[in-house]
Amino acid sequence: TNTALAEDSLFLTWYTIKFKGKQAEKQWYDHAGSTKIKDSALNLVWVGIFACIYQSLELAQNVEKYGYYYFCWNCLSIVAAMAVTAAATLCFKYPSKRLYWSLLVFFFFFIPAMQLEPFTASCHKVLSRMKASLHMKMLDAELRHFDCALPGHSSMQILITWILVQPWVIMHFEHIHLVWFWVLGVLPGWAMLDQWMTECKVFPKPEMWWRLCLLII
């Protein structure tokens, strides 16, 4: 009895709580696994819904400002968001660890990609429109709220929000370390690829690294 109690007892490690007995921990994971997948999948459903709404608003804004230049890409992003939302709903009804991890990895890449060309206007496109415009109020708003790259205001708010919801979309707290790979690997990779493809010089490298540090904090 004392041995069973010792195996069922818990101890605290960095970022998580574990059982002292491996068998008890395995039984607990097997029992709670499907429930955790369902809860995480449901949160991914809401993330997908908000992604659909955001991309629909982005589509309307781009059509108003730039005509149908980004129309096909915005429609593609909306279809992709709807597809992963449907897949997350399926994962909620029929829990699947493989499907859950596939959806989570997709969102880790899709959310920063939504902030970049061709899903939104590049900095060169924004600047060319600003130079051709005669409305000073609109120019001022564009200058203060550059959203043509990842360091833009709205982009940073979306990235911060995605970081904050990680405890609800990641099944186990010991997997929360994956966020570091995203912050230190995926985001700088997207940012450098975007700079190389669009030759964007609006945000200098020191400012980009400073904003990355803010995300890390």
JSON list of C-alpha atoms in Angstrom, two decimals:
[
{"chain": "A", "resi": 1, "resn": "THR", "atom": "CA", "xyz": [0.00, 0.00, 0.00]},
{"chain": "A", "resi": 2, "resn": "ASN", "atom": "CA", "xyz": [2.81, 2.37, 0.88]},
{"chain": "A", "resi": 3, "resn": "THR", "atom": "CA", "xyz": [4.48, 1.56, -2.44]},
{"chain": "A", "resi": 4, "resn": "ALA", "atom": "CA", "xyz": [1.26, 2.29, -4.35]},
{"chain": "A", "resi": 5, "resn": "LEU", "atom": "CA", "xyz": [0.84, 5.59, -2.51]},
{"chain": "A", "resi": 6, "resn": "ALA", "atom": "CA", "xyz": [4.44, 6.50, -3.26]},
{"chain": "A", "resi": 7, "resn": "GLU", "atom": "CA", "xyz": [3.93, 5.80, -6.96]},
{"chain": "A", "resi": 8, "resn": "ASP", "atom": "CA", "xyz": [0.73, 7.86, -7.03]},
{"chain": "A", "resi": 9, "resn": "SER", "atom": "CA", "xyz": [2.34, 10.83, -5.28]},
{"chain": "A", "resi": 10, "resn": "LEU", "atom": "CA", "xyz": [3.28, 13.90, -7.29]},
{"chain": "A", "resi": 11, "resn": "PHE", "atom": "CA", "xyz": [6.38, 16.03, -7.50]},
{"chain": "A", "resi": 12, "resn": "LEU", "atom": "CA", "xyz": [6.94, 19.40, -9.13]},
{"chain": "A", "resi": 13, "resn": "THR", "atom": "CA", "xyz": [9.41, 19.86, -11.97]},
{"chain": "A", "resi": 14, "resn": "TRP", "atom": "CA", "xyz": [10.07, 22.85, -14.18]},
{"chain": "A", "resi": 15, "resn": "TYR", "atom": "CA", "xyz": [6.84, 23.70, -16.06]},
{"chain": "A", "resi": 16, "resn": "THR", "atom": "CA", "xyz": [4.97, 20.56, -15.02]},
{"chain": "A", "resi": 17, "resn": "ILE", "atom": "CA", "xyz": [3.83, 18.16, -12.29]},
{"chain": "A", "resi": 18, "resn": "LYS", "atom": "CA", "xyz": [4.76, 14.48, -12.60]},
{"chain": "A", "resi": 19, "resn": "PHE", "atom": "CA", "xyz": [3.96, 11.19, -10.88]},
{"chain": "A", "resi": 20, "resn": "LYS", "atom": "CA", "xyz": [6.77, 9.46, -9.04]},
{"chain": "A", "resi": 21, "resn": "GLY", "atom": "CA", "xyz": [5.65, 6.13, -10.52]},
{"chain": "A", "resi": 22, "resn": "LYS", "atom": "CA", "xyz": [5.96, 5.77, -14.30]},
{"chain": "A", "resi": 23, "resn": "GLN", "atom": "CA", "xyz": [3.04, 3.31, -14.44]},
{"chain": "A", "resi": 24, "resn": "ALA", "atom": "CA", "xyz": [0.72, 5.71, -12.61]},
{"chain": "A", "resi": 25, "resn": "GLU", "atom": "CA", "xyz": [1.79, 8.55, -14.90]},
{"chain": "A", "resi": 26, "resn": "LYS", "atom": "CA", "xyz": [1.14, 6.43, -18.01]},
{"chain": "A", "resi": 27, "resn": "GLN", "atom": "CA", "xyz": [-2.32, 5.45, -16.73]},
{"chain": "A", "resi": 28, "resn": "TRP", "atom": "CA", "xyz": [-3.14, 9.08, -16.03]},
{"chain": "A", "resi": 29, "resn": "TYR", "atom": "CA", "xyz": [-2.00, 10.19, -19.52]},
{"chain": "A", "resi": 30, "resn": "ASP", "atom": "CA", "xyz": [-3.98, 7.38, -21.17]},
{"chain": "A", "resi": 31, "resn": "HIS", "atom": "CA", "xyz": [-7.10, 8.26, -19.19]},
{"chain": "A", "resi": 32, "resn": "ALA", "atom": "CA", "xyz": [-6.89, 12.03, -19.76]},
{"chain": "A", "resi": 33, "resn": "GLY", "atom": "CA", "xyz": [-5.40, 11.95, -23.28]},
{"chain": "A", "resi": 34, "resn": "SER", "atom": "CA", "xyz": [-8.63, 12.06, -25.30]},
{"chain": "A", "resi": 35, "resn": "THR", "atom": "CA", "xyz": [-10.13, 14.74, -23.02]},
{"chain": "A", "resi": 36, "resn": "LYS", "atom": "CA", "xyz": [-7.05, 16.94, -23.41]},
{"chain": "A", "resi": 37, "resn": "ILE", "atom": "CA", "xyz": [-7.08, 16.50, -27.19]},
{"chain": "A", "resi": 38, "resn": "LYS", "atom": "CA", "xyz": [-10.76, 17.49, -27.30]},
{"chain": "A", "resi": 39, "resn": "ASP", "atom": "CA", "xyz": [-10.18, 20.59, -25.15]},
{"chain": "A", "resi": 40, "resn": "SER", "atom": "CA", "xyz": [-7.15, 21.69, -27.19]},
{"chain": "A", "resi": 41, "resn": "ALA", "atom": "CA", "xyz": [-8.93, 20.97, -30.49]},
{"chain": "A", "resi": 42, "resn": "LEU", "atom": "CA", "xyz": [-11.91, 23.07, -29.39]},
{"chain": "A", "resi": 43, "resn": "ASN", "atom": "CA", "xyz": [-9.58, 26.00, -28.70]},
{"chain": "A", "resi": 44, "resn": "LEU", "atom": "CA", "xyz": [-8.03, 25.52, -32.15]},
{"chain": "A", "resi": 45, "resn": "VAL", "atom": "CA", "xyz": [-11.56, 25.69, -33.60]},
{"chain": "A", "resi": 46, "resn": "TRP", "atom": "CA", "xyz": [-11.96, 29.16, -32.10]},
{"chain": "A", "resi": 47, "resn": "VAL", "atom": "CA", "xyz": [-8.52, 30.18, -33.36]},
{"chain": "A", "resi": 48, "resn": "GLY", "atom": "CA", "xyz": [-9.57, 29.04, -36.85]},
{"chain": "A", "resi": 49, "resn": "ILE", "atom": "CA", "xyz": [-12.85, 30.98, -36.64]},
{"chain": "A", "resi": 50, "resn": "PHE", "atom": "CA", "xyz": [-11.04, 34.17, -35.67]},
{"chain": "A", "resi": 51, "resn": "ALA", "atom": "CA", "xyz": [-8.52, 33.56, -38.48]},
{"chain": "A", "resi": 52, "resn": "CYS", "atom": "CA", "xyz": [-11.43, 33.32, -40.96]},
{"chain": "A", "resi": 53, "resn": "ILE", "atom": "CA", "xyz": [-12.91, 36.58, -39.65]},
{"chain": "A", "resi": 54, "resn": "TYR", "atom": "CA", "xyz": [-9.54, 38.35, -39.73]},
{"chain": "A", "resi": 55, "resn": "GLN", "atom": "CA", "xyz": [-8.76, 37.23, -43.27]},
{"chain": "A", "resi": 56, "resn": "SER", "atom": "CA", "xyz": [-12.25, 38.25, -44.44]},
{"chain": "A", "resi": 57, "resn": "LEU", "atom": "CA", "xyz": [-11.69, 41.74, -43.04]},
{"chain": "A", "resi": 58, "resn": "GLU", "atom": "CA", "xyz": [-8.23, 41.79, -44.64]},
{"chain": "A", "resi": 59, "resn": "LEU", "atom": "CA", "xyz": [-9.80, 40.81, -47.96]},
{"chain": "A", "resi": 60, "resn": "ALA", "atom": "CA", "xyz": [-12.32, 43.66, -47.78]},
{"chain": "A", "resi": 61, "resn": "GLN", "atom": "CA", "xyz": [-9.60, 46.14, -46.81]},
{"chain": "A", "resi": 62, "resn": "ASN", "atom": "CA", "xyz": [-7.23, 45.05, -49.58]},
{"chain": "A", "resi": 63, "resn": "VAL", "atom": "CA", "xyz": [-9.99, 45.22, -52.22]},
{"chain": "A", "resi": 64, "resn": "GLU", "atom": "CA", "xyz": [-10.84, 48.74, -51.08]},
{"chain": "A", "resi": 65, "resn": "LYS", "atom": "CA", "xyz": [-7.22, 49.92, -51.07]},
{"chain": "A", "resi": 66, "resn": "TYR", "atom": "CA", "xyz": [-5.54, 47.91, -53.82]},
{"chain": "A", "resi": 67, "resn": "GLY", "atom": "CA", "xyz": [-8.34, 46.50, -55.94]},
{"chain": "A", "resi": 68, "resn": "TYR", "atom": "CA", "xyz": [-8.14, 42.78, -56.68]},
{"chain": "A", "resi": 69, "resn": "TYR", "atom": "CA", "xyz": [-4.33, 42.58, -56.53]},
{"chain": "A", "resi": 70, "resn": "TYR", "atom": "CA", "xyz": [-4.41, 40.35, -53.40]},
{"chain": "A", "resi": 71, "resn": "PHE", "atom": "CA", "xyz": [-7.88, 38.89, -53.93]},
{"chain": "A", "resi": 72, "resn": "CYS", "atom": "CA", "xyz": [-6.86, 35.34, -54.89]},
{"chain": "A", "resi": 73, "resn": "TRP", "atom": "CA", "xyz": [-4.34, 35.02, -52.07]},
{"chain": "A", "resi": 74, "resn": "ASN", "atom": "CA", "xyz": [-6.81, 36.34, -49.49]},
{"chain": "A", "resi": 75, "resn": "CYS", "atom": "CA", "xyz": [-9.45, 33.89, -50.74]},
{"chain": "A", "resi": 76, "resn": "LEU", "atom": "CA", "xyz": [-6.87, 31.08, -50.48]},
{"chain": "A", "resi": 77, "resn": "SER", "atom": "CA", "xyz": [-6.06, 32.02, -46.89]},
{"chain": "A", "resi": 78, "resn": "ILE", "atom": "CA", "xyz": [-9.78, 32.09, -46.00]},
{"chain": "A", "resi": 79, "resn": "VAL", "atom": "CA", "xyz": [-10.30, 28.65, -47.55]},
{"chain": "A", "resi": 80, "resn": "ALA", "atom": "CA", "xyz": [-7.25, 27.33, -45.66]},
{"chain": "A", "resi": 81, "resn": "ALA", "atom": "CA", "xyz": [-8.55, 28.78, -42.38]},
{"chain": "A", "resi": 82, "resn": "MET", "atom": "CA", "xyz": [-11.98, 27.25, -42.99]},
{"chain": "A", "resi": 83, "resn": "ALA", "atom": "CA", "xyz": [-10.41, 23.87, -43.83]},
{"chain": "A", "resi": 84, "resn": "VAL", "atom": "CA", "xyz": [-8.31, 23.72, -40.64]},
{"chain": "A", "resi": 85, "resn": "THR", "atom": "CA", "xyz": [-11.31, 24.90, -38.60]},
{"chain": "A", "resi": 86, "resn": "ALA", "atom": "CA", "xyz": [-13.32, 22.01, -40.03]},
{"chain": "A", "resi": 87, "resn": "ALA", "atom": "CA", "xyz": [-10.42, 19.64, -39.31]},
{"chain": "A", "resi": 88, "resn": "ALA", "atom": "CA", "xyz": [-10.18, 20.93, -35.72]},
{"chain": "A", "resi": 89, "resn": "THR", "atom": "CA", "xyz": [-13.93, 20.34, -35.32]},
{"chain": "A", "resi": 90, "resn": "LEU", "atom": "CA", "xyz": [-13.42, 16.79, -36.56]},
{"chain": "A", "resi": 91, "resn": "CYS", "atom": "CA", "xyz": [-10.55, 16.36, -34.09]},
{"chain": "A", "resi": 92, "resn": "PHE", "atom": "CA", "xyz": [-12.85, 17.59, -31.30]},
{"chain": "A", "resi": 93, "resn": "LYS", "atom": "CA", "xyz": [-15.54, 15.03, -32.17]},
{"chain": "A", "resi": 94, "resn": "TYR", "atom": "CA", "xyz": [-13.11, 12.18, -32.89]},
{"chain": "A", "resi": 95, "resn": "PRO", "atom": "CA", "xyz": [-9.90, 12.83, -30.90]},
{"chain": "A", "resi": 96, "resn": "SER", "atom": "CA", "xyz": [-6.76, 12.06, -32.88]},
{"chain": "A", "resi": 97, "resn": "LYS", "atom": "CA", "xyz": [-3.30, 12.92, -31.59]},
{"chain": "A", "resi": 98, "resn": "ARG", "atom": "CA", "xyz": [-1.80, 12.90, -35.09]},
{"chain": "A", "resi": 99, "resn": "LEU", "atom": "CA", "xyz": [-4.45, 15.26, -36.46]},
{"chain": "A", "resi": 100, "resn": "TYR", "atom": "CA", "xyz": [-4.14, 17.52, -33.42]},
{"chain": "A", "resi": 101, "resn": "TRP", "atom": "CA", "xyz": [-0.36, 17.90, -33.80]},
{"chain": "A", "resi": 102, "resn": "SER", "atom": "CA", "xyz": [-0.72, 18.49, -37.56]},
{"chain": "A", "resi": 103, "resn": "LEU", "atom": "CA", "xyz": [-3.20, 21.32, -36.91]},
{"chain": "A", "resi": 104, "resn": "LEU", "atom": "CA", "xyz": [-1.02, 22.86, -34.21]},
{"chain": "A", "resi": 105, "resn": "VAL", "atom": "CA", "xyz": [2.08, 22.88, -36.44]},
{"chain": "A", "resi": 106, "resn": "PHE", "atom": "CA", "xyz": [0.02, 24.37, -39.27]},
{"chain": "A", "resi": 107, "resn": "PHE", "atom": "CA", "xyz": [-1.18, 27.25, -37.08]},
{"chain": "A", "resi": 108, "resn": "PHE", "atom": "CA", "xyz": [2.38, 27.93, -35.89]},
{"chain": "A", "resi": 109, "resn": "PHE", "atom": "CA", "xyz": [3.35, 28.67, -39.50]},
{"chain": "A", "resi": 110, "resn": "PHE", "atom": "CA", "xyz": [0.03, 30.05, -40.79]},
{"chain": "A", "resi": 111, "resn": "ILE", "atom": "CA", "xyz": [-0.49, 32.79, -38.18]},
{"chain": "A", "resi": 112, "resn": "PRO", "atom": "CA", "xyz": [2.75, 34.71, -38.94]},
{"chain": "A", "resi": 113, "resn": "ALA", "atom": "CA", "xyz": [2.34, 34.03, -42.68]},
{"chain": "A", "resi": 114, "resn": "MET", "atom": "CA", "xyz": [-1.01, 35.87, -42.64]},
{"chain": "A", "resi": 115, "resn": "GLN", "atom": "CA", "xyz": [0.88, 39.07, -41.81]},
{"chain": "A", "resi": 116, "resn": "LEU", "atom": "CA", "xyz": [3.13, 38.87, -44.87]},
{"chain": "A", "resi": 117, "resn": "GLU", "atom": "CA", "xyz": [2.87, 39.34, -48.61]},
{"chain": "A", "resi": 118, "resn": "PRO", "atom": "CA", "xyz": [1.07, 38.00, -50.64]},
{"chain": "A", "resi": 119, "resn": "PHE", "atom": "CA", "xyz": [-1.65, 37.72, -47.97]},
{"chain": "A", "resi": 120, "resn": "THR", "atom": "CA", "xyz": [-1.33, 41.41, -47.14]},
{"chain": "A", "resi": 121, "resn": "ALA", "atom": "CA", "xyz": [0.22, 44.45, -48.80]},
{"chain": "A", "resi": 122, "resn": "SER", "atom": "CA", "xyz": [4.01, 44.72, -48.76]},
{"chain": "A", "resi": 123, "resn": "CYS", "atom": "CA", "xyz": [5.73, 47.82, -47.41]},
{"chain": "A", "resi": 124, "resn": "HIS", "atom": "CA", "xyz": [6.62, 48.90, -50.96]},
{"chain": "A", "resi": 125, "resn": "LYS", "atom": "CA", "xyz": [2.95, 48.66, -51.92]},
{"chain": "A", "resi": 126, "resn": "VAL", "atom": "CA", "xyz": [1.89, 50.72, -48.91]},
{"chain": "A", "resi": 127, "resn": "LEU", "atom": "CA", "xyz": [4.55, 53.35, -49.61]},
{"chain": "A", "resi": 128, "resn": "SER", "atom": "CA", "xyz": [3.63, 53.65, -53.30]},
{"chain": "A", "resi": 129, "resn": "ARG", "atom": "CA", "xyz": [-0.02, 54.12, -52.33]},
{"chain": "A", "resi": 130, "resn": "MET", "atom": "CA", "xyz": [0.90, 56.71, -49.73]},
{"chain": "A", "resi": 131, "resn": "LYS", "atom": "CA", "xyz": [2.90, 58.72, -52.26]},
{"chain": "A", "resi": 132, "resn": "ALA", "atom": "CA", "xyz": [0.03, 58.66, -54.73]},
{"chain": "A", "resi": 133, "resn": "SER", "atom": "CA", "xyz": [-2.56, 59.69, -52.14]},
{"chain": "A", "resi": 134, "resn": "LEU", "atom": "CA", "xyz": [-3.64, 63.22, -51.33]},
{"chain": "A", "resi": 135, "resn": "HIS", "atom": "CA", "xyz": [-5.42, 62.50, -48.03]},
{"chain": "A", "resi": 136, "resn": "MET", "atom": "CA", "xyz": [-3.10, 63.55, -45.20]},
{"chain": "A", "resi": 137, "resn": "LYS", "atom": "CA", "xyz": [-5.15, 61.84, -42.47]},
{"chain": "A", "resi": 138, "resn": "MET", "atom": "CA", "xyz": [-4.88, 58.53, -44.23]},
{"chain": "A", "resi": 139, "resn": "LEU", "atom": "CA", "xyz": [-1.14, 59.06, -44.77]},
{"chain": "A", "resi": 140, "resn": "ASP", "atom": "CA", "xyz": [-0.63, 59.74, -41.09]},
{"chain": "A", "resi": 141, "resn": "ALA", "atom": "CA", "xyz": [-2.54, 56.62, -40.08]},
{"chain": "A", "resi": 142, "resn": "GLU", "atom": "CA", "xyz": [-0.55, 54.48, -42.51]},
{"chain": "A", "resi": 143, "resn": "LEU", "atom": "CA", "xyz": [2.74, 55.88, -41.23]},
{"chain": "A", "resi": 144, "resn": "ARG", "atom": "CA", "xyz": [1.88, 55.23, -37.59]},
{"chain": "A", "resi": 145, "resn": "HIS", "atom": "CA", "xyz": [0.46, 51.76, -38.17]},
{"chain": "A", "resi": 146, "resn": "PHE", "atom": "CA", "xyz": [2.68, 49.93, -40.62]},
{"chain": "A", "resi": 147, "resn": "ASP", "atom": "CA", "xyz": [1.21, 46.42, -40.95]},
{"chain": "A", "resi": 148, "resn": "CYS", "atom": "CA", "xyz": [3.25, 45.40, -43.97]},
{"chain": "A", "resi": 149, "resn": "ALA", "atom": "CA", "xyz": [5.72, 43.26, -41.99]},
{"chain": "A", "resi": 150, "resn": "LEU", "atom": "CA", "xyz": [5.84, 41.16, -38.82]},
{"chain": "A", "resi": 151, "resn": "PRO", "atom": "CA", "xyz": [7.04, 44.08, -36.60]},
{"chain": "A", "resi": 152, "resn": "GLY", "atom": "CA", "xyz": [3.85, 46.04, -37.49]},
{"chain": "A", "resi": 153, "resn": "HIS", "atom": "CA", "xyz": [1.45, 46.95, -34.67]},
{"chain": "A", "resi": 154, "resn": "SER", "atom": "CA", "xyz": [-1.40, 44.62, -35.58]},
{"chain": "A", "resi": 155, "resn": "SER", "atom": "CA", "xyz": [1.01, 41.82, -36.46]},
{"chain": "A", "resi": 156, "resn": "MET", "atom": "CA", "xyz": [2.74, 42.04, -33.07]},
{"chain": "A", "resi": 157, "resn": "GLN", "atom": "CA", "xyz": [-0.63, 42.03, -31.27]},
{"chain": "A", "resi": 158, "resn": "ILE", "atom": "CA", "xyz": [-1.68, 38.88, -33.13]},
{"chain": "A", "resi": 159, "resn": "LEU", "atom": "CA", "xyz": [1.65, 37.15, -32.37]},
{"chain": "A", "resi": 160, "resn": "ILE", "atom": "CA", "xyz": [1.43, 38.10, -28.68]},
{"chain": "A", "resi": 161, "resn": "THR", "atom": "CA", "xyz": [-2.16, 36.81, -28.53]},
{"chain": "A", "resi": 162, "resn": "TRP", "atom": "CA", "xyz": [-1.07, 33.50, -30.10]},
{"chain": "A", "resi": 163, "resn": "ILE", "atom": "CA", "xyz": [1.66, 33.15, -27.46]},
{"chain": "A", "resi": 164, "resn": "LEU", "atom": "CA", "xyz": [-0.83, 33.88, -24.66]},
{"chain": "A", "resi": 165, "resn": "VAL", "atom": "CA", "xyz": [-3.26, 31.15, -25.77]},
{"chain": "A", "resi": 166, "resn": "GLN", "atom": "CA", "xyz": [-0.57, 28.44, -25.85]},
{"chain": "A", "resi": 167, "resn": "PRO", "atom": "CA", "xyz": [-1.48, 26.98, -22.41]},
{"chain": "A", "resi": 168, "resn": "TRP", "atom": "CA", "xyz": [-4.95, 26.25, -23.82]},
{"chain": "A", "resi": 169, "resn": "VAL", "atom": "CA", "xyz": [-3.99, 24.88, -27.26]},
{"chain": "A", "resi": 170, "resn": "ILE", "atom": "CA", "xyz": [-0.98, 22.79, -26.18]},
{"chain": "A", "resi": 171, "resn": "MET", "atom": "CA", "xyz": [-2.07, 19.55, -24.50]},
{"chain": "A", "resi": 172, "resn": "HIS", "atom": "CA", "xyz": [0.68, 19.14, -21.90]},
{"chain": "A", "resi": 173, "resn": "PHE", "atom": "CA", "xyz": [2.68, 21.85, -20.17]},
{"chain": "A", "resi": 174, "resn": "GLU", "atom": "CA", "xyz": [5.98, 20.06, -20.83]},
{"chain": "A", "resi": 175, "resn": "HIS", "atom": "CA", "xyz": [5.37, 20.71, -24.55]},
{"chain": "A", "resi": 176, "resn": "ILE", "atom": "CA", "xyz": [5.19, 24.46, -23.94]},
{"chain": "A", "resi": 177, "resn": "HIS", "atom": "CA", "xyz": [8.91, 24.57, -24.81]},
{"chain": "A", "resi": 178, "resn": "LEU", "atom": "CA", "xyz": [7.87, 24.27, -28.48]},
{"chain": "A", "resi": 179, "resn": "VAL", "atom": "CA", "xyz": [6.95, 27.96, -28.32]},
{"chain": "A", "resi": 180, "resn": "TRP", "atom": "CA", "xyz": [10.65, 28.78, -28.03]},
{"chain": "A", "resi": 181, "resn": "PHE", "atom": "CA", "xyz": [11.28, 27.06, -31.36]},
{"chain": "A", "resi": 182, "resn": "TRP", "atom": "CA", "xyz": [8.54, 29.21, -32.87]},
{"chain": "A", "resi": 183, "resn": "VAL", "atom": "CA", "xyz": [9.78, 32.50, -31.36]},
{"chain": "A", "resi": 184, "resn": "LEU", "atom": "CA", "xyz": [13.48, 31.89, -32.01]},
{"chain": "A", "resi": 185, "resn": "GLY", "atom": "CA", "xyz": [13.20, 29.93, -35.26]},
{"chain": "A", "resi": 186, "resn": "VAL", "atom": "CA", "xyz": [9.98, 30.37, -37.25]},
{"chain": "A", "resi": 187, "resn": "LEU", "atom": "CA", "xyz": [9.40, 34.09, -36.66]},
{"chain": "A", "resi": 188, "resn": "PRO", "atom": "CA", "xyz": [12.96, 35.26, -37.50]},
{"chain": "A", "resi": 189, "resn": "GLY", "atom": "CA", "xyz": [12.89, 32.92, -40.49]},
{"chain": "A", "resi": 190, "resn": "TRP", "atom": "CA", "xyz": [9.65, 34.40, -41.82]},
{"chain": "A", "resi": 191, "resn": "ALA", "atom": "CA", "xyz": [10.89, 37.94, -41.16]},
{"chain": "A", "resi": 192, "resn": "MET", "atom": "CA", "xyz": [14.23, 37.43, -42.95]},
{"chain": "A", "resi": 193, "resn": "LEU", "atom": "CA", "xyz": [12.54, 35.64, -45.86]},
{"chain": "A", "resi": 194, "resn": "ASP", "atom": "CA", "xyz": [10.05, 38.50, -46.20]},
{"chain": "A", "resi": 195, "resn": "GLN", "atom": "CA", "xyz": [12.84, 41.10, -46.11]},
{"chain": "A", "resi": 196, "resn": "TRP", "atom": "CA", "xyz": [14.79, 39.19, -48.75]},
{"chain": "A", "resi": 197, "resn": "MET", "atom": "CA", "xyz": [11.77, 38.76, -51.06]},
{"chain": "A", "resi": 198, "resn": "THR", "atom": "CA", "xyz": [10.28, 42.26, -50.72]},
{"chain": "A", "resi": 199, "resn": "GLU", "atom": "CA", "xyz": [13.51, 44.20, -49.94]},
{"chain": "A", "resi": 200, "resn": "CYS", "atom": "CA", "xyz": [11.61, 45.89, -47.12]},
{"chain": "A", "resi": 201, "resn": "LYS", "atom": "CA", "xyz": [13.72, 48.51, -45.30]},
{"chain": "A", "resi": 202, "resn": "VAL", "atom": "CA", "xyz": [10.93, 50.09, -43.23]},
{"chain": "A", "resi": 203, "resn": "PHE", "atom": "CA", "xyz": [11.92, 48.20, -40.07]},
{"chain": "A", "resi": 204, "resn": "PRO", "atom": "CA", "xyz": [15.72, 48.09, -39.58]},
{"chain": "A", "resi": 205, "resn": "LYS", "atom": "CA", "xyz": [17.26, 44.92, -38.16]},
{"chain": "A", "resi": 206, "resn": "PRO", "atom": "CA", "xyz": [17.91, 46.37, -34.64]},
{"chain": "A", "resi": 207, "resn": "GLU", "atom": "CA", "xyz": [14.23, 47.26, -34.33]},
{"chain": "A", "resi": 208, "resn": "MET", "atom": "CA", "xyz": [13.17, 43.82, -35.55]},
{"chain": "A", "resi": 209, "resn": "TRP", "atom": "CA", "xyz": [15.41, 42.12, -33.00]},
{"chain": "A", "resi": 210, "resn": "TRP", "atom": "CA", "xyz": [14.13, 44.45, -30.28]},
{"chain": "A", "resi": 211, "resn": "ARG", "atom": "CA", "xyz": [10.54, 43.45, -31.03]},
{"chain": "A", "resi": 212, "resn": "LEU", "atom": "CA", "xyz": [11.56, 39.81, -31.06]},
{"chain": "A", "resi": 213, "resn": "CYS", "atom": "CA", "xyz": [13.00, 40.36, -27.58]},
{"chain": "A", "resi": 214, "resn": "LEU", "atom": "CA", "xyz": [9.64, 41.76, -26.49]},
{"chain": "A", "resi": 215, "resn": "LEU", "atom": "CA", "xyz": [7.96, 38.57, -27.65]},
{"chain": "A", "resi": 216, "resn": "ILE", "atom": "CA", "xyz": [10.50, 36.50, -25.72]},
{"chain": "A", "resi": 217, "resn": "ILE", "atom": "CA", "xyz": [9.79, 38.48, -22.55]}
]
